PDB file of C-alpha atoms in Angstrom:
ATOM      1  CA  MET A  55     119.940  42.561 -14.078  1.00 35.00           C
ATOM      2  CA  ILE A  56     116.533  43.817 -16.149  1.00 41.00           C
ATOM      3  CA  THR A  57     115.337  42.029 -18.051  1.00 45.00           C
ATOM      4  CA  GLU A  58     112.571  42.191 -21.415  1.00 56.00           C
ATOM      5  CA  GLU A  59     109.733  41.050 -18.913  1.00 71.00           C
ATOM      6  CA  THR A  60     111.594  43.406 -15.268  1.00 83.00           C
ATOM      7  CA  PRO A  61     109.676  45.758 -15.635  1.00 88.00           C
ATOM      8  CA  LEU A  62     111.684  50.075 -14.978  1.00 91.00           C
ATOM      9  CA  HIS A  63     111.939  51.606 -11.895  1.00 90.00           C
ATOM     10  CA  ALA A  64     114.288  55.128 -11.822  1.00 88.00           C
ATOM     11  CA  PRO A  65     115.068  58.141  -9.455  1.00 89.00           C
ATOM     12  CA  LEU A  66     112.339  61.147  -9.884  1.00 88.00           C
ATOM     13  CA  GLU A  67     112.931  63.629  -7.463  1.00 86.00           C
ATOM     14  CA  ILE A  68     110.399  66.623  -6.709  1.00 86.00           C
ATOM     15  CA  GLY A  69     111.354  70.252  -5.585  1.00 83.00           C
ATOM     16  CA  PHE A  70     110.386  73.229  -5.529  1.00 82.00           C
ATOM     17  CA  ASP A  71     111.102  76.647  -3.649  1.00 82.00           C
ATOM     18  CA  TYR A  72     108.302  77.399  -1.103  1.00 85.00           C
ATOM     19  CA  THR A  73     108.288  81.931  -0.301  1.00 86.00           C
ATOM     20  CA  ARG A  74     106.209  82.837   2.118  1.00 87.00           C
ATOM     21  CA  SER A  75     105.084  86.313   2.619  1.00 89.00           C
ATOM     22  CA  LEU A  76     104.271  87.262   6.717  1.00 91.00           C
ATOM     23  CA  GLY A  77     102.172  88.724   8.598  1.00 91.00           C
ATOM     24  CA  PRO A  78     103.298  90.848  11.871  1.00 93.00           C
ATOM     25  CA  VAL A  79     103.060  87.794  13.919  1.00 95.00           C
ATOM     26  CA  LEU A  80     105.853  86.067  12.372  1.00 94.00           C
ATOM     27  CA  THR A  81     107.672  88.569  11.316  1.00 94.00           C
ATOM     28  CA  HIS A  82     108.290  89.356  14.883  1.00 95.00           C
ATOM     29  CA  PHE A  83     108.851  85.100  15.282  1.00 96.00           C
ATOM     30  CA  MET A  84     111.513  85.891  12.279  1.00 94.00           C
ATOM     31  CA  THR A  85     112.923  88.644  12.304  1.00 94.00           C
ATOM     32  CA  GLN A  86     114.214  87.767  16.821  1.00 95.00           C
ATOM     33  CA  LEU A  87     115.353  84.794  15.737  1.00 94.00           C
ATOM     34  CA  ALA A  88     118.027  86.342  13.344  1.00 92.00           C
ATOM     35  CA  ASN A  89     119.747  88.050  15.963  1.00 93.00           C
ATOM     36  CA  ARG A  90     119.293  84.376  18.027  1.00 95.00           C
ATOM     37  CA  ARG A  91     115.704  85.319  20.219  1.00 96.00           C
ATOM     38  CA  ILE A  92     112.853  83.288  20.561  1.00 97.00           C
ATOM     39  CA  THR A  93     109.284  84.879  21.718  1.00 97.00           C
ATOM     40  CA  GLY A  94     105.953  83.511  22.381  1.00 97.00           C
ATOM     41  CA  ILE A  95     102.703  85.756  21.609  1.00 98.00           C
ATOM     42  CA  ARG A  96      99.730  85.620  24.935  1.00 97.00           C
ATOM     43  CA  GLY A  97      96.882  83.873  23.947  1.00 96.00           C
ATOM     44  CA  SER A  98      93.344  85.572  25.778  1.00 94.00           C
ATOM     45  CA  ASP A  99      93.940  82.951  28.595  1.00 95.00           C
ATOM     46  CA  GLY A 100      97.643  83.530  29.678  1.00 96.00           C
ATOM     47  CA  ARG A 101      99.262  81.081  28.222  1.00 96.00           C
ATOM     48  CA  VAL A 102     101.995  81.786  25.761  1.00 97.00           C
ATOM     49  CA  HIS A 103     102.358  80.066  22.644  1.00 98.00           C
ATOM     50  CA  VAL A 104     105.709  79.214  21.116  1.00 97.00           C
ATOM     51  CA  PRO A 105     105.633  79.487  18.186  1.00 95.00           C
ATOM     52  CA  PRO A 106     103.954  82.591  18.118  1.00 97.00           C
ATOM     53  CA  VAL A 107      99.468  82.251  16.744  1.00 96.00           C
ATOM     54  CA  GLU A 108      98.652  84.639  14.553  1.00 95.00           C
ATOM     55  CA  TYR A 109      94.809  83.813  16.618  1.00 96.00           C
ATOM     56  CA  ASP A 110      93.558  82.641  19.894  1.00 95.00           C
ATOM     57  CA  PRO A 111      93.231  79.248  19.236  1.00 93.00           C
ATOM     58  CA  HIS A 112      90.067  79.842  21.892  1.00 92.00           C
ATOM     59  CA  THR A 113      88.067  82.979  20.848  1.00 94.00           C
ATOM     60  CA  ALA A 114      89.453  83.375  16.985  1.00 94.00           C
ATOM     61  CA  GLU A 115      90.718  87.542  17.748  1.00 95.00           C
ATOM     62  CA  ALA A 116      93.869  88.697  16.740  1.00 95.00           C
ATOM     63  CA  LEU A 117      97.059  88.446  19.517  1.00 96.00           C
ATOM     64  CA  THR A 118      99.022  90.951  19.745  1.00 95.00           C
ATOM     65  CA  GLU A 119     101.252  90.034  23.204  1.00 97.00           C
ATOM     66  CA  PHE A 120     104.572  88.926  22.778  1.00 97.00           C
ATOM     67  CA  VAL A 121     106.107  87.580  25.162  1.00 97.00           C
ATOM     68  CA  ASP A 122     110.516  86.877  25.589  1.00 97.00           C
ATOM     69  CA  VAL A 123     110.780  83.625  26.161  1.00 97.00           C
ATOM     70  CA  SER A 124     113.956  81.344  27.175  1.00 97.00           C
ATOM     71  CA  ASP A 125     116.097  79.071  24.637  1.00 96.00           C
ATOM     72  CA  VAL A 126     116.553  76.541  27.082  1.00 97.00           C
ATOM     73  CA  GLY A 127     113.810  73.459  27.358  1.00 97.00           C
ATOM     74  CA  THR A 128     111.962  70.554  28.653  1.00 98.00           C
ATOM     75  CA  VAL A 129     111.606  66.890  26.015  1.00 98.00           C
ATOM     76  CA  ARG A 130     107.716  66.547  27.284  1.00 98.00           C
ATOM     77  CA  THR A 131     107.952  63.456  24.342  1.00 98.00           C
ATOM     78  CA  TRP A 132     110.740  61.699  21.525  1.00 98.00           C
ATOM     79  CA  SER A 133     111.177  59.315  19.271  1.00 98.00           C
ATOM     80  CA  TRP A 134     114.216  57.947  17.295  1.00 98.00           C
ATOM     81  CA  VAL A 135     115.321  58.851  14.446  1.00 97.00           C
ATOM     82  CA  SER A 136     118.255  55.752  13.344  1.00 96.00           C
ATOM     83  CA  HIS A 137     118.824  56.535   9.311  1.00 95.00           C
ATOM     84  CA  PRO A 138     118.585  60.509   8.375  1.00 93.00           C
ATOM     85  CA  VAL A 139     117.429  60.775   5.368  1.00 86.00           C
ATOM     86  CA  GLU A 140     118.728  64.099   3.431  1.00 81.00           C
ATOM     87  CA  GLY A 141     116.910  67.665   4.205  1.00 80.00           C
ATOM     88  CA  GLN A 142     116.714  66.836   8.252  1.00 88.00           C
ATOM     89  CA  PRO A 143     118.576  68.678  10.799  1.00 89.00           C
ATOM     90  CA  ILE A 144     121.386  66.412  11.208  1.00 92.00           C
ATOM     91  CA  GLN A 145     122.406  63.272   9.554  1.00 91.00           C
ATOM     92  CA  ARG A 146     123.517  60.662  11.764  1.00 92.00           C
ATOM     93  CA  PRO A 147     120.970  59.078  14.688  1.00 95.00           C
ATOM     94  CA  PHE A 148     119.212  62.229  15.996  1.00 96.00           C
ATOM     95  CA  ALA A 149     115.773  62.462  18.098  1.00 97.00           C
ATOM     96  CA  TRP A 150     112.318  64.618  17.664  1.00 98.00           C
ATOM     97  CA  ALA A 151     111.204  65.817  20.245  1.00 98.00           C
ATOM     98  CA  LEU A 152     108.927  68.291  21.381  1.00 98.00           C
ATOM     99  CA  ILE A 153     110.473  70.583  23.398  1.00 98.00           C
ATOM    100  CA  THR A 154     108.321  73.267  25.924  1.00 98.00           C
ATOM    101  CA  LEU A 155     110.640  76.393  26.337  1.00 98.00           C
ATOM    102  CA  ASP A 156     111.128  78.345  29.238  1.00 98.00           C
ATOM    103  CA  GLY A 157     108.410  81.019  29.426  1.00 97.00           C
ATOM    104  CA  ALA A 158     106.338  79.500  27.094  1.00 98.00           C
ATOM    105  CA  ASP A 159     103.280  76.955  27.818  1.00 97.00           C
ATOM    106  CA  THR A 160     103.345  74.994  24.067  1.00 97.00           C
ATOM    107  CA  ALA A 161     105.372  72.553  22.763  1.00 97.00           C
ATOM    108  CA  LEU A 162     107.612  72.911  20.027  1.00 96.00           C
ATOM    109  CA  LEU A 163     108.719  70.415  17.539  1.00 97.00           C
ATOM    110  CA  HIS A 164     112.173  69.572  16.958  1.00 97.00           C
ATOM    111  CA  ALA A 165     115.798  68.149  16.445  1.00 96.00           C
ATOM    112  CA  VAL A 166     117.772  67.042  19.536  1.00 96.00           C
ATOM    113  CA  ASP A 167     121.441  65.899  19.252  1.00 94.00           C
ATOM    114  CA  VAL A 168     121.962  63.067  21.181  1.00 94.00           C
ATOM    115  CA  ASN A 169     124.217  59.746  21.089  1.00 91.00           C
ATOM    116  CA  SER A 170     121.843  56.959  21.686  1.00 94.00           C
ATOM    117  CA  THR A 171     117.838  56.598  23.514  1.00 96.00           C
ATOM    118  CA  GLU A 172     119.555  56.215  26.646  1.00 95.00           C
ATOM    119  CA  GLN A 173     120.415  59.704  26.577  1.00 94.00           C
ATOM    120  CA  ILE A 174     117.436  61.547  25.840  1.00 96.00           C
ATOM    121  CA  HIS A 175     114.285  60.400  28.422  1.00 97.00           C
ATOM    122  CA  THR A 176     110.569  62.739  28.619  1.00 97.00           C
ATOM    123  CA  GLY A 177     111.399  65.389  31.522  1.00 97.00           C
ATOM    124  CA  MET A 178     115.358  65.730  29.921  1.00 97.00           C
ATOM    125  CA  ARG A 179     116.936  69.901  30.408  1.00 97.00           C
ATOM    126  CA  VAL A 180     118.043  70.832  26.483  1.00 97.00           C
ATOM    127  CA  ARG A 181     118.789  74.285  24.621  1.00 96.00           C
ATOM    128  CA  VAL A 182     118.993  75.500  22.306  1.00 95.00           C
ATOM    129  CA  ARG A 183     122.049  75.483  19.273  1.00 93.00           C
ATOM    130  CA  TRP A 184     122.050  78.464  17.158  1.00 93.00           C
ATOM    131  CA  ALA A 185     123.303  78.074  13.465  1.00 90.00           C
ATOM    132  CA  ASP A 186     126.114  79.879  12.286  1.00 87.00           C
ATOM    133  CA  GLU A 187     124.848  82.725  10.701  1.00 87.00           C
ATOM    134  CA  PRO A 188     121.361  83.300  12.297  1.00 88.00           C
ATOM    135  CA  ILE A 189     119.859  84.968   9.101  1.00 88.00           C
ATOM    136  CA  GLY A 190     115.250  84.932  10.361  1.00 90.00           C
ATOM    137  CA  HIS A 191     114.124  81.367   9.595  1.00 89.00           C
ATOM    138  CA  ILE A 192     113.454  78.989  12.318  1.00 89.00           C
ATOM    139  CA  THR A 193     116.260  76.641  10.890  1.00 89.00           C
ATOM    140  CA  ASP A 194     118.194  79.566  12.737  1.00 92.00           C
ATOM    141  CA  ILE A 195     117.367  76.964  15.547  1.00 94.00           C
ATOM    142  CA  ALA A 196     119.851  74.368  13.831  1.00 92.00           C
ATOM    143  CA  TYR A 197     118.939  71.813  16.978  1.00 94.00           C
ATOM    144  CA  PHE A 198     118.805  71.678  20.881  1.00 96.00           C
ATOM    145  CA  VAL A 199     121.275  69.413  22.715  1.00 95.00           C
ATOM    146  CA  PRO A 200     121.211  68.509  26.680  1.00 95.00           C
ATOM    147  CA  ALA A 201     121.266  71.649  28.391  1.00 92.00           C
ATOM    148  CA  ASP A 202     123.976  70.028  31.037  1.00 87.00           C
ATOM    149  CA  ALA A 203     125.978  69.624  27.643  1.00 76.00           C
ATOM    150  CA  GLY A 204     130.068  71.196  27.702  1.00 65.00           C
ATOM    151  CA  GLU A 205     131.506  73.568  24.590  1.00 56.00           C
ATOM    152  CA  GLU A 206     133.381  70.046  24.320  1.00 50.00           C
ATOM    153  CA  ARG A 207     131.108  67.719  22.702  1.00 51.00           C
ATOM    154  CA  GLY A 208     131.784  67.301  19.064  1.00 59.00           C
ATOM    155  CA  ASP A 209     127.879  69.051  18.194  1.00 69.00           C
ATOM    156  CA  ALA A 210     126.766  67.883  15.120  1.00 72.00           C
ATOM    157  CA  PRO A 211     127.606  69.830  11.868  1.00 70.00           C
ATOM    158  CA  THR A 212     124.446  72.991  11.193  1.00 67.00           C
ATOM    159  CA  PRO A 213     122.469  72.429   8.460  1.00 66.00           C
ATOM    160  CA  PRO A 214     122.682  74.804   5.093  1.00 65.00           C
ATOM    161  CA  ARG A 215     121.249  78.195   5.672  1.00 64.00           C
ATOM    162  CA  PRO A 216     118.000  77.820   3.522  1.00 63.00           C
ATOM    163  CA  PRO A 217     117.909  79.983   0.192  1.00 61.00           C
ATOM    164  CA  ALA A 218     116.916  83.718   1.565  1.00 68.00           C
ATOM    165  CA  THR A 219     115.006  85.101   3.631  1.00 71.00           C
ATOM    166  CA  GLU A 220     114.025  88.973   2.009  1.00 73.00           C
ATOM    167  CA  ARG A 221     114.217  91.534   4.689  1.00 76.00           C
ATOM    168  CA  ALA A 222     111.384  95.094   4.588  1.00 75.00           C
ATOM    169  CA  GLU A 223     112.924  98.334   4.827  1.00 74.00           C
ATOM    170  CA  ASP A 224     113.344  98.344   8.668  1.00 79.00           C
ATOM    171  CA  GLY A 225     114.777  95.688   8.565  1.00 81.00           C
ATOM    172  CA  ALA A 226     112.245  92.818   9.783  1.00 89.00           C
ATOM    173  CA  VAL A 227     112.158  89.519   7.849  1.00 90.00           C
ATOM    174  CA  SER A 228     109.220  89.426   5.294  1.00 88.00           C
ATOM    175  CA  THR A 229     109.123  86.836   3.248  1.00 89.00           C
ATOM    176  CA  VAL A 230     111.573  82.841   4.090  1.00 87.00           C
ATOM    177  CA  ILE A 231     112.046  80.451   1.289  1.00 85.00           C
ATOM    178  CA  THR A 232     112.095  76.739   1.913  1.00 82.00           C
ATOM    179  CA  PRO A 233     113.627  74.569  -0.362  1.00 80.00           C
ATOM    180  CA  ILE A 234     111.087  71.382  -0.372  1.00 83.00           C
ATOM    181  CA  ARG A 235     112.183  67.841  -2.349  1.00 82.00           C
ATOM    182  CA  LEU A 236     111.179  64.803  -2.495  1.00 85.00           C
ATOM    183  CA  ASP A 237     113.420  62.444  -3.765  1.00 85.00           C
ATOM    184  CA  TYR A 238     111.715  58.489  -4.322  1.00 88.00           C
ATOM    185  CA  THR A 239     112.270  55.443  -6.564  1.00 91.00           C
ATOM    186  CA  HIS A 240     109.012  55.043  -9.580  1.00 89.00           C
ATOM    187  CA  SER A 241     108.372  52.029 -10.552  1.00 91.00           C
ATOM    188  CA  VAL A 242     105.720  51.028 -13.562  1.00 89.00           C
ATOM    189  CA  SER A 243     103.888  48.490 -14.647  1.00 89.00           C
ATOM    190  CA  PRO A 244     105.172  45.137 -17.529  1.00 89.00           C
ATOM    191  CA  GLU A 245     103.044  47.998 -20.052  1.00 89.00           C
ATOM    192  CA  GLU A 246     104.296  50.517 -19.257  1.00 92.00           C
ATOM    193  CA  SER A 247     107.948  49.503 -18.972  1.00 92.00           C
ATOM    194  CA  ARG A 248     106.601  47.624 -22.590  1.00 92.00           C
ATOM    195  CA  TYR A 249     105.355  51.356 -23.718  1.00 94.00           C
ATOM    196  CA  LEU A 250     109.123  52.274 -22.285  1.00 94.00           C
ATOM    197  CA  ARG A 251     110.953  50.442 -24.191  1.00 94.00           C
ATOM    198  CA  ALA A 252     109.560  50.769 -27.259  1.00 95.00           C
ATOM    199  CA  LEU A 253     109.950  54.754 -27.341  1.00 96.00           C
ATOM    200  CA  ALA A 254     113.174  53.816 -27.118  1.00 95.00           C
ATOM    201  CA  GLU A 255     113.246  52.265 -30.158  1.00 95.00           C
ATOM    202  CA  GLY A 256     111.484  55.473 -32.048  1.00 96.00           C
ATOM    203  CA  ARG A 257     107.637  53.595 -31.777  1.00 96.00           C
ATOM    204  CA  MET A 258     104.231  54.910 -30.335  1.00 96.00           C
ATOM    205  CA  LEU A 259     102.906  51.759 -27.528  1.00 96.00           C
ATOM    206  CA  GLY A 260      99.032  51.418 -26.473  1.00 95.00           C
ATOM    207  CA  GLN A 261      96.994  49.105 -25.273  1.00 95.00           C
ATOM    208  CA  ARG A 262      93.181  47.998 -26.459  1.00 95.00           C
ATOM    209  CA  CYS A 263      89.772  46.979 -23.962  1.00 94.00           C
ATOM    210  CA  PRO A 264      88.569  43.478 -25.296  1.00 94.00           C
ATOM    211  CA  GLU A 265      85.600  45.135 -24.384  1.00 94.00           C
ATOM    212  CA  CYS A 266      85.164  48.736 -25.522  1.00 93.00           C
ATOM    213  CA  GLU A 267      88.312  48.224 -27.997  1.00 93.00           C
ATOM    214  CA  LYS A 268      89.430  51.592 -26.750  1.00 93.00           C
ATOM    215  CA  VAL A 269      93.280  52.020 -27.122  1.00 95.00           C
ATOM    216  CA  TYR A 270      95.065  53.407 -24.192  1.00 95.00           C
ATOM    217  CA  ILE A 271      97.971  55.891 -24.728  1.00 94.00           C
ATOM    218  CA  PRO A 272     100.080  55.591 -22.278  1.00 92.00           C
ATOM    219  CA  PRO A 273      99.145  51.213 -21.216  1.00 92.00           C
ATOM    220  CA  ARG A 274      97.512  51.399 -17.913  1.00 87.00           C
ATOM    221  CA  GLY A 275      97.163  47.192 -17.743  1.00 88.00           C
ATOM    222  CA  ALA A 276      93.439  47.743 -17.749  1.00 92.00           C
ATOM    223  CA  CYS A 277      90.391  49.466 -18.998  1.00 92.00           C
ATOM    224  CA  PRO A 278      89.613  52.272 -16.123  1.00 89.00           C
ATOM    225  CA  THR A 279      85.511  51.574 -17.686  1.00 90.00           C
ATOM    226  CA  ASP A 280      85.070  47.875 -18.491  1.00 92.00           C
ATOM    227  CA  GLY A 281      87.660  46.307 -15.917  1.00 92.00           C
ATOM    228  CA  VAL A 282      89.106  44.518 -17.837  1.00 94.00           C
ATOM    229  CA  PRO A 283      93.053  43.768 -18.757  1.00 92.00           C
ATOM    230  CA  THR A 284      94.183  45.182 -21.707  1.00 90.00           C
ATOM    231  CA  THR A 285      96.314  42.929 -23.031  1.00 84.00           C
ATOM    232  CA  THR A 286      96.690  43.279 -26.939  1.00 91.00           C
ATOM    233  CA  GLU A 287      99.379  45.911 -27.783  1.00 93.00           C
ATOM    234  CA  VAL A 288      98.519  48.124 -30.645  1.00 95.00           C
ATOM    235  CA  GLU A 289     101.483  50.597 -32.360  1.00 96.00           C
ATOM    236  CA  LEU A 290     100.275  53.872 -32.941  1.00 97.00           C
ATOM    237  CA  PRO A 291     101.844  56.388 -35.642  1.00 97.00           C
ATOM    238  CA  ASP A 292     103.286  59.198 -34.235  1.00 97.00           C
ATOM    239  CA  THR A 293     100.612  61.735 -35.659  1.00 98.00           C
ATOM    240  CA  GLY A 294      97.930  63.404 -34.198  1.00 97.00           C
ATOM    241  CA  ILE A 295      95.670  65.944 -33.289  1.00 97.00           C
ATOM    242  CA  VAL A 296      95.220  69.283 -30.665  1.00 97.00           C
ATOM    243  CA  THR A 297      92.212  68.394 -28.660  1.00 96.00           C
ATOM    244  CA  THR A 298      92.444  71.132 -26.309  1.00 95.00           C
ATOM    245  CA  PHE A 299      95.459  73.577 -25.468  1.00 96.00           C
ATOM    246  CA  CYS A 300      96.449  76.189 -23.104  1.00 96.00           C
ATOM    247  CA  ILE A 301      99.532  78.836 -24.245  1.00 97.00           C
ATOM    248  CA  VAL A 302     101.598  79.783 -20.680  1.00 96.00           C
ATOM    249  CA  ASN A 303     102.615  83.201 -21.146  1.00 95.00           C
ATOM    250  CA  VAL A 304     103.817  83.122 -17.123  1.00 93.00           C
ATOM    251  CA  PRO A 305     107.790  82.171 -16.227  1.00 89.00           C
ATOM    252  CA  PHE A 306     109.010  80.528 -13.425  1.00 82.00           C
ATOM    253  CA  LEU A 307     111.451  78.544 -12.165  1.00 72.00           C
ATOM    254  CA  GLY A 308     113.260  75.778 -13.954  1.00 75.00           C
ATOM    255  CA  GLN A 309     111.391  76.408 -17.319  1.00 82.00           C
ATOM    256  CA  ARG A 310     113.464  75.751 -20.480  1.00 86.00           C
ATOM    257  CA  ILE A 311     111.803  77.416 -23.024  1.00 90.00           C
ATOM    258  CA  GLN A 312     110.418  81.659 -23.586  1.00 91.00           C
ATOM    259  CA  PRO A 313     107.033  81.504 -22.948  1.00 93.00           C
ATOM    260  CA  PRO A 314     104.820  82.089 -25.186  1.00 95.00           C
ATOM    261  CA  TYR A 315     104.198  78.910 -26.397  1.00 96.00           C
ATOM    262  CA  VAL A 316     101.876  76.480 -25.696  1.00 97.00           C
ATOM    263  CA  THR A 317     101.139  72.818 -23.893  1.00 97.00           C
ATOM    264  CA  ALA A 318      98.292  70.760 -25.459  1.00 97.00           C
ATOM    265  CA  TYR A 319      96.684  67.700 -24.924  1.00 97.00           C
ATOM    266  CA  ILE A 320      97.371  65.885 -28.768  1.00 97.00           C
ATOM    267  CA  LEU A 321      95.509  62.465 -29.779  1.00 96.00           C
ATOM    268  CA  LEU A 322      97.179  59.710 -31.716  1.00 97.00           C
ATOM    269  CA  ASP A 323      95.857  58.555 -34.574  1.00 96.00           C
ATOM    270  CA  GLY A 324      94.276  55.693 -33.637  1.00 95.00           C
ATOM    271  CA  ALA A 325      94.366  56.218 -30.287  1.00 95.00           C
ATOM    272  CA  ASP A 326      91.236  57.234 -27.562  1.00 93.00           C
ATOM    273  CA  ILE A 327      92.805  59.046 -24.799  1.00 92.00           C
ATOM    274  CA  PRO A 328      95.238  61.848 -25.184  1.00 94.00           C
ATOM    275  CA  PHE A 329      98.361  62.555 -23.381  1.00 95.00           C
ATOM    276  CA  LEU A 330      99.761  66.313 -22.338  1.00 96.00           C
ATOM    277  CA  HIS A 331     102.554  67.961 -24.209  1.00 97.00           C
ATOM    278  CA  LEU A 332     104.212  70.021 -25.588  1.00 97.00           C
ATOM    279  CA  VAL A 333     103.476  71.793 -29.441  1.00 97.00           C
ATOM    280  CA  LEU A 334     105.802  73.667 -31.530  1.00 96.00           C
ATOM    281  CA  GLY A 335     106.776  74.781 -34.403  1.00 95.00           C
ATOM    282  CA  CYS A 336     104.049  77.355 -35.099  1.00 95.00           C
ATOM    283  CA  GLU A 337     103.285  80.544 -33.230  1.00 95.00           C
ATOM    284  CA  ALA A 338     101.896  80.676 -30.384  1.00 95.00           C
ATOM    285  CA  ASP A 339      98.272  81.852 -31.450  1.00 95.00           C
ATOM    286  CA  GLU A 340      98.018  79.828 -34.161  1.00 96.00           C
ATOM    287  CA  VAL A 341      97.855  76.658 -32.274  1.00 97.00           C
ATOM    288  CA  ARG A 342      93.883  75.198 -32.302  1.00 96.00           C
ATOM    289  CA  MET A 343      91.583  72.608 -31.299  1.00 96.00           C
ATOM    290  CA  GLY A 344      91.576  70.031 -34.404  1.00 96.00           C
ATOM    291  CA  MET A 345      94.610  71.378 -35.643  1.00 97.00           C
ATOM    292  CA  ARG A 346      96.928  68.080 -37.441  1.00 97.00           C
ATOM    293  CA  VAL A 347     101.079  67.252 -35.305  1.00 98.00           C
ATOM    294  CA  ARG A 348     104.180  65.433 -36.032  1.00 98.00           C
ATOM    295  CA  ALA A 349     106.106  64.284 -33.577  1.00 98.00           C
ATOM    296  CA  ALA A 350     109.050  66.002 -33.241  1.00 97.00           C
ATOM    297  CA  TRP A 351     112.104  63.219 -32.012  1.00 98.00           C
ATOM    298  CA  LYS A 352     115.358  64.461 -30.758  1.00 96.00           C
ATOM    299  CA  PRO A 353     118.724  62.828 -32.035  1.00 96.00           C
ATOM    300  CA  ARG A 354     118.453  59.328 -32.027  1.00 95.00           C
ATOM    301  CA  GLU A 355     121.829  59.175 -30.291  1.00 95.00           C
ATOM    302  CA  GLU A 356     119.838  60.856 -27.304  1.00 95.00           C
ATOM    303  CA  TRP A 357     116.713  58.827 -26.769  1.00 96.00           C
ATOM    304  CA  GLU A 358     116.146  56.712 -23.527  1.00 94.00           C
ATOM    305  CA  THR A 359     113.148  54.460 -22.365  1.00 93.00           C
ATOM    306  CA  SER A 360     111.451  58.087 -21.808  1.00 93.00           C
ATOM    307  CA  LEU A 361     108.067  60.013 -23.763  1.00 93.00           C
ATOM    308  CA  GLN A 362     110.945  62.512 -23.663  1.00 94.00           C
ATOM    309  CA  ASN A 363     112.778  61.503 -26.338  1.00 96.00           C
ATOM    310  CA  VAL A 364     109.924  63.277 -28.382  1.00 97.00           C
ATOM    311  CA  ASP A 365     110.981  67.044 -28.453  1.00 96.00           C
ATOM    312  CA  HIS A 366     108.289  68.383 -29.092  1.00 97.00           C
ATOM    313  CA  PHE A 367     104.186  67.797 -31.325  1.00 98.00           C
ATOM    314  CA  GLU A 368     105.145  70.748 -34.241  1.00 97.00           C
ATOM    315  CA  PRO A 369     102.022  70.772 -37.526  1.00 98.00           C
ATOM    316  CA  THR A 370     101.639  69.211 -40.534  1.00 97.00           C
ATOM    317  CA  GLY A 371     100.500  71.653 -42.348  1.00 95.00           C
ATOM    318  CA  GLU A 372      97.450  69.156 -43.325  1.00 96.00           C
ATOM    319  CA  PRO A 373      93.948  69.787 -42.715  1.00 96.00           C
ATOM    320  CA  ASP A 374      92.064  70.482 -39.812  1.00 95.00           C
ATOM    321  CA  ALA A 375      90.615  66.545 -38.952  1.00 93.00           C
ATOM    322  CA  PRO A 376      86.402  67.557 -38.197  1.00 92.00           C
ATOM    323  CA  TYR A 377      85.501  68.923 -34.408  1.00 89.00           C
ATOM    324  CA  ASP A 378      82.986  65.574 -35.133  1.00 86.00           C
ATOM    325  CA  SER A 379      86.122  63.771 -34.776  1.00 81.00           C
ATOM    326  CA  TYR A 380      87.837  64.425 -31.190  1.00 79.00           C
ATOM    327  CA  ALA A 381      85.010  66.208 -29.277  1.00 80.00           C
ATOM    328  CA  HIS A 382      83.630  63.212 -27.538  1.00 76.00           C
ATOM    329  CA  HIS A 383      87.437  62.940 -26.517  1.00 71.00           C
ATOM    330  CA  LEU A 384      87.352  66.933 -24.810  1.00 69.00           C
TER     331      LEU A 384
END
């Protein structure tokens, strides 16, 4: 049960689709994967590297001699995963393993689908389980299975396909797109919890350092300058000034506002530390340092324990603040 003293926590997700343009070596490797073939590259010492490297580890010279290798190999070392997380190649207990494919001299890290730790060991022979629809991505190798496993063993489902790959005019895979996701639970301090609960009531709550008397919002629990607890709470108005700002002109994935628009550091009246927020309600090129602004709150029924209760800041129409009143905050 959450009480007033209990710190708040919430699930958070950080994610984006990582787009990588491939050079000639990885283009060849990914293109061959789409054909269910694995290729390595030969180094100056004659060793075959899988996955292929673009430059020789010893001489740093560009490598060009591709070598086809087998989709069967040997486990060199392994680690057991009892509780797979979302996004891993197998959604039931499995092993991560370093596997040296026949014809290769370096090991490839990948998953091995076995039922228990008793079914995997160093020196074990394994083979590739190809994805149902290879497209030219490392996930075309869905995972490995024991080399002597029959077709009736009940393989794990192959992972979902990545968002996309792009091909050049000759059919070579020139770009791969890989989703990156991080899910975690974020817990805030008791001081930040009181600040967030105040936002749910439409109030701006900061804390004052007893030594230097600086007011921090959001509160930090301790003054970073003096190293003492900031135990005195200060309720601040929702008005302030723009100290610095940036006009966003470039569109990007997940953007909820059409460019151009302004993100700015807002110094609330009575505070000593600015925080980042949107400035709307005027043309982007009208925003300036020293501009007086006021919080534009969302409708009351949409409020939660979040600074997102403030949709944006907008100009008040008051005269600009003099530069020397905020210069030391830049």
